[in-house]
PDB file of C-alpha atoms in Angstrom:
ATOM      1  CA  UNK A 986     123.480  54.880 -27.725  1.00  0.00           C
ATOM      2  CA  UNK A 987     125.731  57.899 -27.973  1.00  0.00           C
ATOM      3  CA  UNK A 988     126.838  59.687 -24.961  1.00  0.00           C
ATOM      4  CA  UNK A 989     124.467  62.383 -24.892  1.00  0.00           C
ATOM      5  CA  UNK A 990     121.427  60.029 -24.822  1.00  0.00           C
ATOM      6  CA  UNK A 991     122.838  58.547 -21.936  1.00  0.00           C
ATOM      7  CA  UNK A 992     123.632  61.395 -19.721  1.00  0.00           C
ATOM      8  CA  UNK A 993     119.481  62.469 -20.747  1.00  0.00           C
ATOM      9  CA  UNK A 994     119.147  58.944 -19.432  1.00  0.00           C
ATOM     10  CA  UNK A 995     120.685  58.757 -16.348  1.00  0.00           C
ATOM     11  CA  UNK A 996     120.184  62.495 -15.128  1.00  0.00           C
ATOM     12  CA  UNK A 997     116.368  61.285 -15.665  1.00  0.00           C
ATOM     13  CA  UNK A 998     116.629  57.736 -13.707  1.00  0.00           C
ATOM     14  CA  UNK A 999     118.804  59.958 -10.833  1.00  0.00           C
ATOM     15  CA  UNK A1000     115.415  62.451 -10.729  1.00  0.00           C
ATOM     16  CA  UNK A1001     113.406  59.865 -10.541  1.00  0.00           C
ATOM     17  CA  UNK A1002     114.944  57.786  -7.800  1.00  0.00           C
ATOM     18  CA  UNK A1003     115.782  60.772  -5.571  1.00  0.00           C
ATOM     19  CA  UNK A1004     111.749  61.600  -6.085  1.00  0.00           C
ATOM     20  CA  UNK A1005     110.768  58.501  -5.073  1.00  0.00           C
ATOM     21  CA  UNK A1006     112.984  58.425  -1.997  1.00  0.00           C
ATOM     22  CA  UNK A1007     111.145  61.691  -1.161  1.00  0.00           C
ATOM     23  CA  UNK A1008     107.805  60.877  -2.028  1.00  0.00           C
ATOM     24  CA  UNK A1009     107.986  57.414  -0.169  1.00  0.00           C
ATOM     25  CA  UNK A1010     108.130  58.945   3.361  1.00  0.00           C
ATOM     26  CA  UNK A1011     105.630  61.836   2.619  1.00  0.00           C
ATOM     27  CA  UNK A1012     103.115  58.592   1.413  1.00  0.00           C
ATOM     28  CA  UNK A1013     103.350  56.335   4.743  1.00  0.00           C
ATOM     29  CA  UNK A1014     103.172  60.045   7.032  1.00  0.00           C
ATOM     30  CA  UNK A1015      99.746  60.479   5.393  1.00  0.00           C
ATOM     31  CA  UNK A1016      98.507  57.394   5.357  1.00  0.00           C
ATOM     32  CA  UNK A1017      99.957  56.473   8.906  1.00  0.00           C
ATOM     33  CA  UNK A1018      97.782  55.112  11.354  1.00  0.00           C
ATOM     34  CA  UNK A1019      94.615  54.291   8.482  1.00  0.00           C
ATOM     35  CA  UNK A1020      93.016  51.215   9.420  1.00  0.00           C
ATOM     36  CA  UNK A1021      93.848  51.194  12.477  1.00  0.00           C
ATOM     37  CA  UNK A1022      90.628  51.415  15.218  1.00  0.00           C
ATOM     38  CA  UNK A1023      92.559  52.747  18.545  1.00  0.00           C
ATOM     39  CA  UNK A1024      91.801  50.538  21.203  1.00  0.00           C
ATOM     40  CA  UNK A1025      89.702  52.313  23.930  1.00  0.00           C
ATOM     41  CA  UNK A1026      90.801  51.247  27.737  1.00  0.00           C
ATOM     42  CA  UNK A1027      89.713  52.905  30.558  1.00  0.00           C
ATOM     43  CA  UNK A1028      90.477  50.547  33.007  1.00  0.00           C
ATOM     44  CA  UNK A1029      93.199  48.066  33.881  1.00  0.00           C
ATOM     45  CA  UNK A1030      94.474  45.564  36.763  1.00  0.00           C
ATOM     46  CA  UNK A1031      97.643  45.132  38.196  1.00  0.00           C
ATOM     47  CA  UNK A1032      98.444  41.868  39.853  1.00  0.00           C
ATOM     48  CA  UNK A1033     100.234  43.164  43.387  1.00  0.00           C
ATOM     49  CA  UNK A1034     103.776  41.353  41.881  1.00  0.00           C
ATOM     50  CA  UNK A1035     103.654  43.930  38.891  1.00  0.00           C
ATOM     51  CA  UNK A1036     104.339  47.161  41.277  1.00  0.00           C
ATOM     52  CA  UNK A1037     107.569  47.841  41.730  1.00  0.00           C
ATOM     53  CA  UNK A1038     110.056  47.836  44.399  1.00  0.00           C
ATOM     54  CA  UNK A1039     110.604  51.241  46.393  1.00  0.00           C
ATOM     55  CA  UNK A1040     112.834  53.498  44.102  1.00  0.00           C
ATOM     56  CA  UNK A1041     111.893  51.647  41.393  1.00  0.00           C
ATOM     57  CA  UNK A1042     109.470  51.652  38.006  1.00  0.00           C
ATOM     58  CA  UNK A1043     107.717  49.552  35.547  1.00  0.00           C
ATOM     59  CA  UNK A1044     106.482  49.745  32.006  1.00  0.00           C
ATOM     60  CA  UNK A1045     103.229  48.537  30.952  1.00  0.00           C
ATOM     61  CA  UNK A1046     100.413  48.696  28.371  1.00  0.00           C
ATOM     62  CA  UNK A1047      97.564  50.610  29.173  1.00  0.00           C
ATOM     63  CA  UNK A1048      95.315  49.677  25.977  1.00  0.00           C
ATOM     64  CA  UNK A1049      97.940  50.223  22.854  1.00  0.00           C
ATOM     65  CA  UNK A1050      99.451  52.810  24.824  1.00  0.00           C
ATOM     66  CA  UNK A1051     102.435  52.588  27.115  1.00  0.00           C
ATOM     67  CA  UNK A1052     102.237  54.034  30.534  1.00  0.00           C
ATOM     68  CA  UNK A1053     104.872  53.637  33.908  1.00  0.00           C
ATOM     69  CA  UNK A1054     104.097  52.864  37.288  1.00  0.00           C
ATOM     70  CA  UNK A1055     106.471  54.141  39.862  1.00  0.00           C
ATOM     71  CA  UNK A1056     107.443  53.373  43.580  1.00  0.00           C
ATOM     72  CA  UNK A1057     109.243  56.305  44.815  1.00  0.00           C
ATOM     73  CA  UNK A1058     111.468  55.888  48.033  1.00  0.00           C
ATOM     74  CA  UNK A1059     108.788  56.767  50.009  1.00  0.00           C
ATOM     75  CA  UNK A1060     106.739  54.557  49.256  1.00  0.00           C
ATOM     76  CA  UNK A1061     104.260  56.678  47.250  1.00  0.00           C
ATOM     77  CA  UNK A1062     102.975  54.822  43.876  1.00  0.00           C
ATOM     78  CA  UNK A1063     102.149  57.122  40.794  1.00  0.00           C
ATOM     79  CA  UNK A1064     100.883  55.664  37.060  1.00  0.00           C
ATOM     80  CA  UNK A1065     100.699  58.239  34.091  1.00  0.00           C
ATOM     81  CA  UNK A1066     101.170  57.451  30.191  1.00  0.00           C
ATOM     82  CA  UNK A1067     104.616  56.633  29.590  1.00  0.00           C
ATOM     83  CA  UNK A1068     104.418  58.805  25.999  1.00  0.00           C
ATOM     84  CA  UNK A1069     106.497  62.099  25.907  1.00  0.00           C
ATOM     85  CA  UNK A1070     104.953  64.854  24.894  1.00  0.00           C
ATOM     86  CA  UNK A1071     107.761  65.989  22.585  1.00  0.00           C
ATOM     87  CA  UNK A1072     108.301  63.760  20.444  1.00  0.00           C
ATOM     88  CA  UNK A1073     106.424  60.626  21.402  1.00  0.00           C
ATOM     89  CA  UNK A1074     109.002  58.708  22.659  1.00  0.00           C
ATOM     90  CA  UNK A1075     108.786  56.120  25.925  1.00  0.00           C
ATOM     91  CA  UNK A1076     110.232  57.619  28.804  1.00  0.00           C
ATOM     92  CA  UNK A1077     111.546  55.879  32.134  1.00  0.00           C
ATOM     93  CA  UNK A1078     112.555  56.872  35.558  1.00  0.00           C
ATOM     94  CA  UNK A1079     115.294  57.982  36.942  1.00  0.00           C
ATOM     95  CA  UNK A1080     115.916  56.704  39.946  1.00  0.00           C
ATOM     96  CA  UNK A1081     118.884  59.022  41.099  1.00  0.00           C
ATOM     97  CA  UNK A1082     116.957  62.334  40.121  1.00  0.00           C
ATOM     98  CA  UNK A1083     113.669  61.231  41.095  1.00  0.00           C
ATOM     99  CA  UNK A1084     112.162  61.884  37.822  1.00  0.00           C
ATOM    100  CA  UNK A1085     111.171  60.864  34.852  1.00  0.00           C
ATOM    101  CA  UNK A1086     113.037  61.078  31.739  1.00  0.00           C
ATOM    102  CA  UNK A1087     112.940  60.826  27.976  1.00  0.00           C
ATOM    103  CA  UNK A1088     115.778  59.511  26.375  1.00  0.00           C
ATOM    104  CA  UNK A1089     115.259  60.731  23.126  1.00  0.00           C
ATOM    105  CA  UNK A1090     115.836  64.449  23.594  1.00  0.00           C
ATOM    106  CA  UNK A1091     116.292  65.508  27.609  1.00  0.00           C
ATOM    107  CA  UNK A1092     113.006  65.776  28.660  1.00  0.00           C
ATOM    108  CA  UNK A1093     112.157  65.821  32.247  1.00  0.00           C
ATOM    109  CA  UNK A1094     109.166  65.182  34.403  1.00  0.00           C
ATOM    110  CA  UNK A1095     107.962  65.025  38.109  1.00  0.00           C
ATOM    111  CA  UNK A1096     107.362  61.519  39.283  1.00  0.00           C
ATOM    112  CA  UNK A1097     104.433  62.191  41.184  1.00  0.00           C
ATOM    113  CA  UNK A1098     102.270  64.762  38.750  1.00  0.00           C
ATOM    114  CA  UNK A1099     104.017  64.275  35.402  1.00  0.00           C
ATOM    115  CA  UNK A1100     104.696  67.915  34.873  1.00  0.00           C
ATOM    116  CA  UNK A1101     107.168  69.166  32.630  1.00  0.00           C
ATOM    117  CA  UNK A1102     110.677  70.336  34.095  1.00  0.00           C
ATOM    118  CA  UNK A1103     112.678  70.645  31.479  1.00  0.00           C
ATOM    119  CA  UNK A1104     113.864  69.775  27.960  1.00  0.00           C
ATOM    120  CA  UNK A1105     111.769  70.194  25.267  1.00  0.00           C
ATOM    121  CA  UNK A1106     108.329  68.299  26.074  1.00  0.00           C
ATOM    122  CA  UNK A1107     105.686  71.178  25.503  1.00  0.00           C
ATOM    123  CA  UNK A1108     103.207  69.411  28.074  1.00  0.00           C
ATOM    124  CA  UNK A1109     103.384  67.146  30.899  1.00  0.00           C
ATOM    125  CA  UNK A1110     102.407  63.511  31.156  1.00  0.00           C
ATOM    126  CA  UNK A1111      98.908  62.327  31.012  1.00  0.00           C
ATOM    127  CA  UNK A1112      98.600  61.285  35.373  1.00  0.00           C
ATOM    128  CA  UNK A1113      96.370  57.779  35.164  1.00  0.00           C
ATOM    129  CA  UNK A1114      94.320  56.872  38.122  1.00  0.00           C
ATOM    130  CA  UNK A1115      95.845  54.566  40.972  1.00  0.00           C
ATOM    131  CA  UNK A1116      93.609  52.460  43.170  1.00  0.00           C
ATOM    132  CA  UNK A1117      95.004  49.863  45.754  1.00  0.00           C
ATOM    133  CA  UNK A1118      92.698  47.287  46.906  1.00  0.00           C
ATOM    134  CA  UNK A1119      93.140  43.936  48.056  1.00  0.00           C
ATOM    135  CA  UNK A1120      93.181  41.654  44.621  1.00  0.00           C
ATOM    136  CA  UNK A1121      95.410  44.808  43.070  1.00  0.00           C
ATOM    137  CA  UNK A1122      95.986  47.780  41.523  1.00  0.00           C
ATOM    138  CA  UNK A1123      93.300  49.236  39.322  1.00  0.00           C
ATOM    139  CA  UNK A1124      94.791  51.783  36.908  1.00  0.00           C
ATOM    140  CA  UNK A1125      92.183  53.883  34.629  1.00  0.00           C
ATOM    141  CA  UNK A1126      91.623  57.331  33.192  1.00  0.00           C
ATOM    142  CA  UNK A1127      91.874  60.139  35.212  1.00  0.00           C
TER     143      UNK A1127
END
């Protein structure tokens, strides 16, 4: 092989590779999520143990979904989807601000309603219903 055929060679593989490594991601974007039936909750229960202390929060599944309950220090116990409206990522709270917060890019949220404060998130956190009784808490769509 003289040298010409193999630069026509490798400049070819190199195109090829480098459009396969673009392709690939483009592939599994459209076909994300096929197949898969989305598991329709509208109601959980948590055991009394599961709620938090005051000041305090916990992460749990609501369906396929995850979603935060939250004992502020007063007392008062919210539950909204735990799924940033930015980006998609899990947030958590933040017990020194009193708010919730996404990791990912700055977002922040009000612990009680879920609205947006700041950051990027373009809408606030889906609020879940909170019911108290005496077996648990019964969490379901608002």
């Amino acid at each position: 092989m003289d040298r010409r055929k193999w630069i026509d060679w490798a400049i070819k593989g190199i195109t090829g590779l480098y459009g396969m490594a673009i392709a690939y991601p483009l592939v599994r974007f459209l076909h994300s999520g096929e197949g898969e039936a989305e598991e329709k909750v509208t109601q959980i229960k948590l055991e009394k143990n599961v709620v938090p202390e005051p000041g305090t929060s916990k992460i749990f599944k609501f369906g396929s979904k995850p979603a935060i309950i939250i004992k502020r220090p007063d007392g008062a116990v919210h539950a909204l989807l735990a799924t940033c409206s930015h980006l998609g990522c899990t947030v958590d709270y933040d017990k020194k601000e009193d708010k919730i917060a996404c990791a990912c890019h700055g977002g922040r949220y009000d612990a009680s309603t879920g609205a947006n404060i700041s950051g990027p998130p373009p809408a606030p956190l889906k609020p879940l219903k909170l019911e108290e009784k005496d077996d648990g808490y019964y969490v379901g769509v608002v």
